């Protein structure tokens, strides 16, 4: 498959069919990981990664994907680049697209990613912005498909801060036709234009009370309420979210018996979720981590039609 979009900045650039095909390819790559016939697919291709923020999973899974597909990787933090001393994003994009075949960037402002993409001749992938985290959600859909066997007729519930991960989940659900329920305090709702656009395709229930949305949940998801770009608001956010929006065993018991729990990680253990849920039987967090690798591979192969 060749993706119709040259870049991946939000999930909205993908069609339903493309998302489903990426999930299938990710699952296939995982099943055949020992006999991978794509071993040289990215030979002579180079990926440049730029990180304005720290990363464990995104960086390692992208680097390993590229290396395991036979390609090369250069990873740089913001401070390694002239960007840190004021070189423009436009000139950086033009330079990187001369040297590389694909750019992955983790940034603060989503508009900087758009600027990078509009000035680049090679595909740009969003490795997380303050607003979206599409690669995470693609891997999460793969995880949900593995555990629930289908992506139809499932109830997905998001509890807590409506982060970049949540915004991408909403776009993904709107593409796949999955209704969503969200419990979050007033003022911390998902991006309003994401909600408005997605409500054309799915129903989105938003409540301040997790108990109003948890019934019949098949999938419960959350994220830290202190995202990297919110590190200065720790005190205010902790007061706002705790204890109501901490996912604990008593909340999990109100969901379906076979419900699964997802968290993109890193988790702030004991804050948005208890250790007993994170490490409990319903948690699939380590599958999510593993699936990041296969979904990055699926993405790379599909961007280049390999
Ligand atoms: N989930 C995720 O993107 O993790 P990192 O911040 O470690 O990359
Ligand atoms: N919402 C979190 C996700 C980290 C993967 C953050 O932006 O820090």
Coordinates of C-alpha atoms and ligand atoms in Angstrom, one line a residue:
X1 CA 0.0 0.0 0.0
X2 CA 1.1 3.6 -0.7
X3 CA -0.4 6.1 1.7
X4 CA -2.2 8.9 -0.2
X5 CA -0.6 11.6 2.1
X6 CA 3.1 12.2 1.8
X7 CA 3.3 13.1 5.5
X8 CA 1.7 12.1 8.8
X9 CA 1.0 15.1 11.0
X10 CA -2.4 14.1 12.3
X11 CA -4.5 10.9 11.9
X12 CA -6.9 12.9 9.9
X13 CA -4.7 12.7 6.8
X14 CA -5.4 8.9 6.6
X15 CA -8.5 7.3 5.3
X16 CA -10.4 4.6 7.1
X17 CA -9.0 2.0 4.7
X18 CA -5.4 3.2 5.2
X19 CA -5.7 3.0 9.0
X20 CA -7.2 -0.5 8.8
X21 CA -4.4 -1.6 6.3
X22 CA -1.7 -0.1 8.6
X23 CA -3.1 -2.1 11.5
X24 CA -3.2 -5.3 9.4
X25 CA 0.4 -4.7 8.2
X26 CA 1.6 -4.0 11.7
X27 CA 0.0 -7.3 13.0
X28 CA 1.5 -9.2 10.0
X29 CA 5.0 -7.7 10.6
X30 CA 4.8 -8.7 14.3
X31 CA 3.7 -12.3 13.4
X32 CA 6.5 -12.7 10.9
X33 CA 9.2 -10.8 12.8
X34 CA 11.5 -13.8 12.8
X35 CA 11.3 -14.3 9.0
X36 CA 10.9 -10.7 7.9
X37 CA 11.2 -10.3 4.2
X38 CA 11.4 -6.5 4.5
X39 CA 14.9 -6.8 5.9
X40 CA 16.4 -4.5 3.2
X41 CA 13.4 -2.5 2.3
X42 CA 14.8 0.8 3.5
X43 CA 18.4 0.2 2.2
X44 CA 20.1 3.4 1.2
X45 CA 17.4 5.5 2.9
X46 CA 18.1 7.8 5.8
X47 CA 15.8 9.0 8.5
X48 CA 16.6 12.2 10.4
X49 CA 14.9 12.6 13.7
X50 CA 14.6 15.9 15.6
X51 CA 13.6 16.0 19.3
X52 CA 12.6 19.2 21.0
X53 CA 11.4 17.1 23.9
X54 CA 12.6 13.9 25.6
X55 CA 11.4 10.5 24.2
X56 CA 12.0 6.9 25.1
X57 CA 9.5 4.8 23.1
X58 CA 9.1 6.9 20.0
X59 CA 12.7 7.5 19.5
X60 CA 13.8 3.9 20.1
X61 CA 11.0 2.3 18.1
X62 CA 11.6 4.5 15.1
X63 CA 15.3 4.1 15.2
X64 CA 15.0 0.3 15.5
X65 CA 12.4 0.1 12.8
X66 CA 14.6 2.0 10.3
X67 CA 17.7 -0.1 11.3
X68 CA 15.8 -3.4 11.1
X69 CA 14.5 -2.5 7.7
X70 CA 18.1 -1.9 6.5
X71 CA 18.0 2.0 6.6
X72 CA 20.2 4.6 8.4
X73 CA 19.2 7.0 11.2
X74 CA 20.5 10.3 12.5
X75 CA 18.8 11.4 15.7
X76 CA 19.3 14.9 17.0
X77 CA 18.0 16.9 19.9
X78 CA 16.9 20.5 19.3
X79 CA 20.1 21.8 20.9
X80 CA 22.3 19.9 18.5
X81 CA 20.8 21.9 15.6
X82 CA 21.4 25.5 14.5
X83 CA 17.6 25.7 15.0
X84 CA 18.5 26.3 18.7
X85 CA 20.5 29.4 17.8
X86 CA 17.8 30.8 15.6
X87 CA 18.1 29.2 12.1
X88 CA 14.6 29.2 10.7
X89 CA 12.4 26.1 10.5
X90 CA 12.1 26.7 6.7
X91 CA 15.8 26.5 6.2
X92 CA 16.2 23.6 8.5
X93 CA 13.5 21.7 6.6
X94 CA 15.2 22.4 3.2
X95 CA 18.5 21.3 4.6
X96 CA 17.2 18.1 6.1
X97 CA 15.3 17.1 3.0
X98 CA 18.6 17.4 1.0
X99 CA 20.3 14.9 3.3
X100 CA 17.5 12.5 4.2
X101 CA 14.5 10.5 2.8
X102 CA 12.2 11.0 5.8
X103 CA 12.0 13.3 8.8
X104 CA 10.5 12.5 12.2
X105 CA 10.0 15.4 14.5
X106 CA 8.9 15.8 18.1
X107 CA 8.0 19.4 18.8
X108 CA 6.1 21.7 21.1
X109 CA 4.0 23.8 18.7
X110 CA 2.1 21.8 16.1
X111 CA 2.3 24.7 13.6
X112 CA 6.1 24.2 13.6
X113 CA 5.6 20.7 12.3
X114 CA 3.3 22.0 9.6
X115 CA 6.0 24.5 8.6
X116 CA 8.6 21.8 8.6
X117 CA 6.4 19.7 6.3
X118 CA 5.5 22.5 4.0
X119 CA 9.1 23.3 3.4
X120 CA 10.3 19.7 3.1
X121 CA 10.6 17.6 -0.1
X122 CA 10.5 14.4 1.9
X123 CA 7.8 12.9 4.2
X124 CA 7.5 14.4 7.7
X125 CA 6.1 12.3 10.5
X126 CA 4.8 13.7 13.7
X127 CA 6.6 12.1 16.6
X128 CA 4.4 14.1 19.0
X129 CA 3.4 17.7 19.2
X130 CA 1.5 19.5 22.0
X131 CA -1.7 18.8 20.1
X132 CA -1.4 15.4 18.4
X133 CA 0.4 12.0 18.7
X134 CA -0.8 10.0 15.7
X135 CA 1.8 7.2 15.7
X136 CA 0.8 6.4 19.3
X137 CA -2.8 6.0 18.4
X138 CA -2.1 3.8 15.3
X139 CA -0.2 1.4 17.6
X140 CA -3.0 1.6 20.1
X141 CA -5.6 0.6 17.5
X142 CA -3.3 -2.3 16.6
X143 CA -3.3 -3.3 20.3
X144 CA -7.1 -3.0 20.6
X145 CA -7.6 -5.1 17.5
X146 CA -5.3 -7.8 18.9
X147 CA -7.2 -8.0 22.2
X148 CA -10.7 -7.3 21.1
X149 CA -10.5 -9.0 17.6
X150 CA -12.5 -6.2 16.0
X151 CA -12.7 -2.4 16.0
X152 CA -16.5 -2.4 15.5
X153 CA -19.0 -2.1 18.2
X154 CA -16.6 -1.4 21.0
X155 CA -16.9 1.3 23.6
X156 CA -13.7 3.4 24.2
X157 CA -13.6 5.5 27.3
X158 CA -11.0 8.2 27.9
X159 CA -10.5 9.3 31.5
X160 CA -8.5 12.4 32.6
X161 CA -6.6 15.1 30.7
X162 CA -7.5 15.4 27.0
X163 CA -3.9 15.4 25.8
X164 CA -2.3 15.1 22.4
X165 CA -3.0 11.4 22.6
X166 CA -6.7 12.0 23.3
X167 CA -7.0 14.4 20.3
X168 CA -5.4 11.8 18.0
X169 CA -7.7 9.1 19.4
X170 CA -10.8 11.2 18.6
X171 CA -9.6 11.7 15.0
X172 CA -8.8 8.0 14.8
X173 CA -12.2 7.0 16.2
X174 CA -14.0 9.4 13.9
X175 CA -12.3 7.7 10.9
X176 CA -13.2 4.2 12.1
X177 CA -16.7 5.1 13.2
X178 CA -16.2 4.3 16.9
X179 CA -18.2 6.4 19.3
X180 CA -16.2 7.8 22.3
X181 CA -16.9 8.7 25.9
X182 CA -14.7 11.1 27.8
X183 CA -14.5 12.1 31.5
X184 CA -12.5 15.2 32.1
X185 CA -12.8 18.4 34.3
X186 CA -14.2 21.5 32.8
X187 CA -11.6 23.5 30.9
X188 CA -9.5 20.4 30.1
X189 CA -11.7 19.1 27.2
X190 CA -10.2 18.0 23.9
X191 CA -9.4 20.6 21.2
X192 CA -12.8 22.1 20.2
X193 CA -12.2 21.9 16.5
X194 CA -11.2 18.3 16.8
X195 CA -14.5 17.6 18.6
X196 CA -16.5 19.6 16.1
X197 CA -15.0 17.9 13.1
X198 CA -15.3 14.5 14.5
X199 CA -18.9 14.9 15.7
X200 CA -19.9 14.9 12.0
X201 CA -19.0 11.1 12.0
X202 CA -19.3 9.8 15.6
X203 CA -21.0 10.5 18.9
X204 CA -18.7 12.0 21.6
X205 CA -20.0 12.0 25.1
X206 CA -18.2 14.3 27.5
X207 CA -18.9 14.3 31.3
X208 CA -17.1 15.6 34.3
X209 CA -17.8 12.4 36.2
X210 CA -16.0 9.1 35.2
X211 CA -18.8 7.1 36.8
X212 CA -21.2 8.5 34.1
X213 CA -19.1 7.1 31.2
X214 CA -17.5 3.9 32.5
X215 CA -20.5 1.6 32.1
X216 CA -20.0 -1.1 29.3
X217 CA -16.5 0.2 28.5
X218 CA -14.4 -2.3 26.5
X219 CA -11.3 -0.1 26.4
X220 CA -10.2 2.4 29.1
X221 CA -7.5 4.8 28.2
X222 CA -5.7 7.6 30.0
X223 CA -2.5 9.7 29.9
X224 CA -0.5 11.8 32.4
X225 CA -2.2 15.0 33.4
X226 CA 1.3 16.6 33.4
X227 CA 2.3 16.4 29.8
X228 CA 5.8 17.6 28.9
X229 CA 4.4 21.0 27.8
X230 CA 2.5 21.3 31.1
X231 CA 5.5 20.8 33.5
X232 CA 5.1 24.3 34.9
X233 CA 1.5 23.6 36.0
X234 CA 2.1 20.5 38.0
X235 CA 0.5 21.8 41.3
X236 CA -2.6 23.2 39.7
X237 CA -3.2 20.2 37.5
X238 CA -2.6 17.7 40.4
X239 CA -5.3 19.5 42.4
X240 CA -7.7 19.6 39.5
X241 CA -7.4 15.9 38.5
X242 CA -7.0 14.1 41.8
X243 CA -8.6 12.1 43.1
X244 CA -11.5 12.0 40.7
X245 CA -9.7 11.2 37.5
X246 CA -7.3 8.5 38.8
X247 CA -8.1 5.2 37.2
X248 CA -8.2 2.6 40.0
X249 CA -9.6 -0.9 40.6
X250 CA -12.9 0.3 41.7
X251 CA -13.4 2.3 38.5
X252 CA -12.2 -0.6 36.4
X253 CA -14.7 -2.9 38.1
X254 CA -17.5 -0.8 36.7
X255 CA -16.4 -1.4 33.1
X256 CA -17.0 -4.6 31.2
X257 CA -15.3 -7.7 32.8
X258 CA -13.0 -8.2 29.9
X259 CA -12.2 -4.5 29.4
X260 CA -8.6 -3.6 28.7
X261 CA -6.6 -0.7 30.0
X262 CA -4.2 1.4 27.8
X263 CA -1.7 4.1 28.6
X264 CA 0.8 5.5 26.1
X265 CA 3.5 5.8 28.8
X266 CA 5.3 7.4 30.5
X267 CA 2.9 7.0 33.4
X268 CA 3.2 9.0 36.6
X269 CA 2.4 6.0 38.8
X270 CA -0.1 6.7 41.5
X271 CA -1.4 9.9 39.8
X272 CA -3.5 9.3 36.7
X273 CA -3.6 5.5 37.4
X274 CA -2.8 3.2 40.3
X275 CA 0.0 0.6 40.2
X276 CA -2.6 -2.1 40.7
X277 CA -4.3 -1.1 37.4
X278 CA -1.1 -0.5 35.5
X279 CA 0.3 -3.8 36.6
X280 CA -3.0 -5.6 36.7
X281 CA -4.5 -8.3 34.4
X282 CA -6.5 -5.9 32.3
X283 CA -3.5 -3.7 31.5
X284 CA -2.0 -4.1 28.0
X285 CA 0.6 -1.3 28.3
X286 CA 3.6 -3.5 27.4
X287 CA 1.8 -4.7 24.2
X288 CA 1.3 -1.0 23.4
X289 CA 5.1 -0.5 23.8
X290 CA 5.9 -3.5 21.6
X291 CA 3.4 -2.5 19.0
X292 CA 5.0 0.9 18.5
X293 CA 7.9 -0.9 16.8
X294 CA 5.7 -2.8 14.3
X295 CA 3.4 0.2 13.6
X296 CA 6.5 2.4 12.8
X297 CA 7.6 -0.3 10.4
X298 CA 4.2 -0.4 8.8
X299 CA 4.2 3.3 8.4
X300 CA 7.7 3.5 6.9
X301 CA 6.9 0.7 4.4
X302 CA 3.5 2.3 3.5
X303 CA 4.9 5.8 3.0
X304 CA 7.4 4.4 0.5
X305 CA 5.0 1.8 -1.0
X306 CA 7.5 -1.0 -0.2
Ligands
LIG1 N1 4.4 7.0 24.3 C1 5.5 7.8 23.9 O1 5.5 8.4 22.9 O2 6.6 7.6 24.7 P1 7.9 8.5 24.6 O3 7.6 9.9 25.1 O4 8.8 7.7 25.5 O5 8.4 8.5 23.2
LIG2 N1 0.7 13.6 26.8 C1 2.1 13.2 27.0 C2 2.4 12.1 26.0 C3 3.8 11.5 26.1 C4 4.0 10.4 25.2 C5 3.0 14.4 26.7 O1 2.8 15.1 25.8 O2 4.0 14.5 27.5

